[in-house]
Amino acid sequence: MARIIGGVGTTHVPSIGNAIAKGLQNAPYWKPFFDMFPPVRQWLERDRPDVVVLIYNDHGLNFFLDKMPTFAVGAATEYRNADEGWGLPLVRPFQGDPAMSWHLIESLVADEFDIVTCQEMLVDHAFVVPMQLVWPGDKAWPVRVIPISINTVQHPLPSAARCLKFGQAIGRAIRSYEKDLNVLVMGTGGLSHQLDGTRAGFINKAFDQLCLDKLVRQPGALTGYSNHELVELSGSQGIEVLNWLAMRGALGDAVETIYSNYHIPISNTASAVLALESKAA
Ligand code: DHB
Ligand code: FE
């Protein structure tokens, strides 16, 4: 049966992709940020995933405001990125795992999550940048991928409670897949940031640190916040923490922290990384 080795939460700021393209990893602004990732890579070299289920939000590349699914699951043989206007280069294509995608889809629908299924799906910076952070360089990606998108862009958004339950259902779906595969679940975005309006540049370190703590020990505590409160506390884009909460839900109750770090700011965003090993049976 498939086994969830653990989860990784990380920021997905587009300027990180440009720093990678320009080879700026050792520049003074970037070095402390990029230095957060070698410990994550070392863990994944020991406990190698075959498949990554990556939970993120699309920012208008694959879904625009005219059609915005609350939850969408990729079922393509291959995924590519495309020009989003940030100047990011096109990266090598990602190989999908349609058989596993369809198992997840069947299981999620049976679990009463009425998702959108995508046999074609462009993936944006929220998918690509975290993959580049974990697997740098330009060799073929060493994992197959299944993108899962949550609407954190156009209100009404799914609640924190719903996203945690969605993550738990993703966990059940992965663990019930009959193939012997190691699976890593990723959640991207956040932490606190707001890109527009009178609060542009807003960051809330105290709330981010509370989120990092609760994500590890008591994710259910974050479901006590309404989305209105989450926007107030973490900014209108900080609510991308919903993707982390879904990732955490997939891991089961017992987790052990492999690595956790917080570094602000990257562009307008409080950046963080959290790697958790799943101890669930
Ligand atoms: C930034 C952050 C994001 O989450 C995003 O999707 C785009 C830009 C930023 O801080 O620049
Ligand atoms: Fe974002």
XYZ file of C-alpha atoms and ligand atoms in Angstrom:
293
model
C 0.000 0.000 0.000
C 1.077 3.611 -0.479
C 2.726 5.188 2.548
C 2.838 8.884 3.443
C 6.387 9.633 4.511
C 5.519 13.150 5.625
C 4.798 16.672 4.548
C 6.518 19.902 3.592
C 5.003 23.360 3.923
C 6.712 26.205 2.095
C 6.236 29.711 0.799
C 5.773 30.086 -3.014
C 6.783 33.694 -3.847
C 7.466 34.183 -7.627
C 10.629 36.259 -7.027
C 12.203 33.062 -5.614
C 11.803 31.549 -9.095
C 13.562 34.558 -10.611
C 16.374 34.309 -8.038
C 16.807 30.643 -9.039
C 16.804 31.534 -12.755
C 19.481 34.188 -12.159
C 21.593 31.992 -9.826
C 21.262 34.417 -6.887
C 21.076 31.744 -4.166
C 24.253 33.037 -2.484
C 23.469 36.755 -2.752
C 23.142 38.391 0.700
C 19.372 38.922 0.382
C 18.706 35.337 -0.700
C 21.242 33.162 1.111
C 19.411 32.930 4.467
C 16.261 31.951 2.601
C 17.821 29.275 0.381
C 19.774 27.921 3.370
C 16.459 26.679 4.777
C 16.183 23.901 2.210
C 19.267 21.617 2.463
C 17.947 19.974 5.680
C 14.679 19.179 3.892
C 16.580 17.709 0.930
C 18.775 15.611 3.203
C 15.674 14.082 4.767
C 14.172 13.328 1.339
C 17.407 11.739 0.161
C 17.140 9.300 3.086
C 13.414 8.618 2.741
C 12.823 9.068 -0.968
C 9.311 9.838 -2.221
C 8.041 8.301 -5.472
C 5.086 10.678 -5.747
C 4.431 14.224 -4.503
C 0.846 15.304 -3.845
C 1.198 19.086 -3.888
C -1.599 21.240 -2.447
C -1.493 24.840 -3.637
C -3.677 27.635 -4.969
C -3.747 28.635 -8.623
C -3.405 32.433 -9.055
C -5.110 32.820 -12.435
C -3.052 30.614 -14.757
C -5.188 27.474 -14.970
C -8.324 28.834 -13.301
C -9.417 32.429 -13.675
C -12.100 34.356 -11.782
C -14.745 33.262 -14.317
C -14.393 29.593 -13.305
C -12.925 28.960 -9.884
C -13.276 25.495 -8.377
C -13.082 25.238 -4.603
C -11.060 22.014 -4.898
C -9.468 20.600 -8.075
C -7.320 17.497 -8.608
C -4.935 16.938 -11.523
C -5.240 13.705 -13.504
C -2.868 14.473 -16.374
C 0.075 12.446 -17.670
C 2.199 15.595 -17.719
C 2.051 19.109 -16.239
C 3.757 22.256 -17.510
C 4.009 25.833 -16.336
C 3.382 28.872 -18.564
C 3.897 32.614 -18.581
C 2.058 34.213 -15.656
C 3.562 37.662 -16.163
C 6.246 37.300 -13.459
C 9.032 36.649 -15.999
C 9.581 33.115 -14.741
C 11.213 30.680 -17.171
C 9.458 27.576 -18.400
C 10.726 24.580 -16.453
C 11.116 20.942 -17.478
C 7.728 19.204 -17.503
C 6.465 17.284 -14.502
C 5.415 13.669 -14.960
C 1.969 12.859 -13.563
C 0.583 9.597 -12.212
C -2.902 9.401 -13.728
C -3.688 5.972 -12.215
C -3.005 7.284 -8.719
C -4.805 10.568 -9.496
C -7.933 8.632 -10.443
C -7.704 6.586 -7.261
C -7.516 9.833 -5.235
C -10.416 11.283 -7.199
C -12.603 8.178 -6.673
C -11.782 8.132 -2.981
C -12.397 11.881 -2.484
C -15.738 11.789 -4.294
C -16.776 8.706 -2.264
C -15.779 10.772 0.788
C -18.256 13.500 -0.351
C -15.716 16.016 -1.704
C -17.194 17.154 -5.022
C -13.944 18.093 -6.692
C -13.164 19.240 -10.221
C -11.020 16.742 -12.145
C -8.396 18.118 -14.531
C -6.993 15.935 -17.299
C -5.159 19.017 -18.545
C -3.750 21.455 -16.023
C -1.150 24.211 -16.187
C 0.721 24.638 -12.912
C 1.695 28.093 -11.679
C 4.470 29.463 -9.422
C 2.718 28.081 -6.341
C 3.456 24.597 -7.671
C 6.730 25.156 -9.538
C 8.729 27.250 -7.043
C 8.297 24.815 -4.107
C 9.294 21.912 -6.386
C 12.432 23.839 -7.427
C 13.272 24.548 -3.780
C 13.112 20.876 -2.845
C 14.668 19.536 -6.092
C 17.015 22.207 -7.496
C 18.918 21.922 -10.756
C 17.748 20.894 -14.182
C 17.786 17.118 -14.083
C 14.449 15.402 -14.695
C 12.217 15.630 -11.614
C 12.855 12.509 -9.502
C 9.179 12.191 -8.515
C 5.793 11.958 -10.209
C 3.330 14.644 -9.150
C -0.347 15.104 -8.409
C -1.369 18.783 -8.158
C -4.358 19.619 -5.934
C -5.613 23.170 -5.969
C -7.652 24.896 -3.263
C -9.335 28.216 -3.982
C -7.705 30.765 -1.664
C -8.175 33.544 -4.223
C -11.831 34.361 -4.904
C -14.257 34.486 -1.982
C -16.107 32.537 -0.743
C -13.157 30.324 0.183
C -13.451 26.945 1.901
C -13.146 27.263 5.683
C -10.105 26.136 7.659
C -12.222 23.305 9.072
C -13.182 22.184 5.560
C -9.557 22.334 4.361
C -8.358 20.250 7.306
C -11.072 17.664 6.534
C -10.119 17.767 2.845
C -6.514 17.048 3.820
C -7.627 14.172 6.040
C -9.606 12.755 3.107
C -6.519 13.121 0.871
C -4.566 11.176 3.507
C -7.156 8.359 3.508
C -7.141 8.334 -0.281
C -3.342 8.027 -0.475
C -3.130 5.323 2.193
C -5.790 3.220 0.460
C -3.859 3.135 -2.851
C -2.738 -0.415 -3.475
C 0.706 0.291 -4.939
C 3.763 0.290 -2.672
C 4.767 3.920 -3.094
C 6.328 6.508 -0.823
C 4.306 9.706 -0.975
C 5.263 13.223 0.137
C 2.460 15.749 0.648
C 3.321 19.414 0.163
C 1.318 22.549 1.031
C 2.438 25.904 -0.368
C 1.836 29.628 0.151
C 1.831 32.002 3.087
C 2.734 32.697 5.655
C 1.395 36.183 6.400
C 1.303 38.567 3.456
C -0.959 41.043 1.725
C -0.128 42.210 -1.788
C -2.677 44.976 -2.314
C -4.947 47.520 -0.666
C -4.178 49.809 2.251
C -2.540 46.970 4.201
C -0.136 45.978 1.367
C 3.073 44.737 2.977
C 1.280 43.520 6.111
C 3.129 40.770 8.031
C 2.166 39.264 11.407
C 5.088 37.374 12.933
C 3.284 36.471 16.149
C 0.384 34.882 14.284
C 2.727 33.058 11.866
C 4.597 31.551 14.789
C 1.326 30.481 16.363
C 0.323 28.850 13.045
C 3.659 26.988 12.781
C 3.234 25.714 16.323
C -0.416 24.673 15.864
C 0.278 23.057 12.498
C 2.625 20.664 14.254
C 0.897 19.951 17.545
C -2.771 20.839 17.246
C -3.931 21.652 13.693
C -7.569 21.502 14.812
C -6.961 24.701 16.801
C -6.620 26.624 13.522
C -10.153 25.621 12.524
C -11.422 27.966 15.235
C -10.630 30.941 12.972
C -13.138 32.121 10.384
C -11.717 33.088 6.987
C -12.502 36.720 7.832
C -10.345 36.383 10.955
C -7.578 34.617 9.019
C -7.456 37.458 6.473
C -7.404 39.995 9.294
C -4.598 38.146 11.128
C -2.421 36.989 8.232
C -3.340 39.261 5.301
C -5.512 38.694 2.253
C -2.934 36.318 0.720
C -1.724 34.969 4.062
C -4.857 32.881 3.973
C -2.859 30.555 1.709
C -2.036 28.878 5.030
C -5.202 26.872 4.233
C -2.996 24.831 1.847
C -0.629 24.021 4.733
C -3.571 23.000 6.906
C -4.793 20.568 4.234
C -1.246 19.155 3.921
C -1.125 18.695 7.696
C -4.493 16.938 7.656
C -3.145 14.296 5.271
C -0.327 13.335 7.644
C -2.486 11.858 10.428
C -2.324 12.712 14.109
C 1.260 11.820 14.978
C 4.070 13.787 13.338
C 7.657 14.589 14.180
C 9.321 17.833 13.103
C 12.265 17.240 10.787
C 12.914 20.946 10.230
C 11.170 24.274 10.794
C 12.340 27.794 9.983
C 10.936 31.279 9.480
C 12.576 34.147 7.596
C 11.089 37.552 6.766
C 10.569 39.144 4.416
C 10.900 37.578 0.981
C 9.299 40.088 -1.353
C 6.114 40.944 0.579
C 5.846 37.614 2.328
C 6.807 36.107 5.660
C 8.522 32.987 4.377
C 8.656 29.708 6.218
C 9.416 26.062 5.753
C 8.146 23.154 7.821
C 9.075 19.518 7.199
C 7.139 16.910 9.146
C 7.590 13.173 9.226
C 4.341 11.247 9.463
C 4.206 8.722 12.294
C 0.672 7.552 11.515
C 0.202 3.866 10.735
C 4.011 37.178 -3.551
C 3.511 36.185 -2.716
C 2.609 35.219 -3.195
O 2.043 34.241 -2.443
C 2.243 35.224 -4.539
O 1.411 34.250 -4.965
C 2.723 36.227 -5.383
C 3.613 37.197 -4.891
C 4.983 38.209 -3.057
O 5.231 38.324 -1.845
O 5.562 38.928 -3.901
Fe 0.437 33.122 -3.525
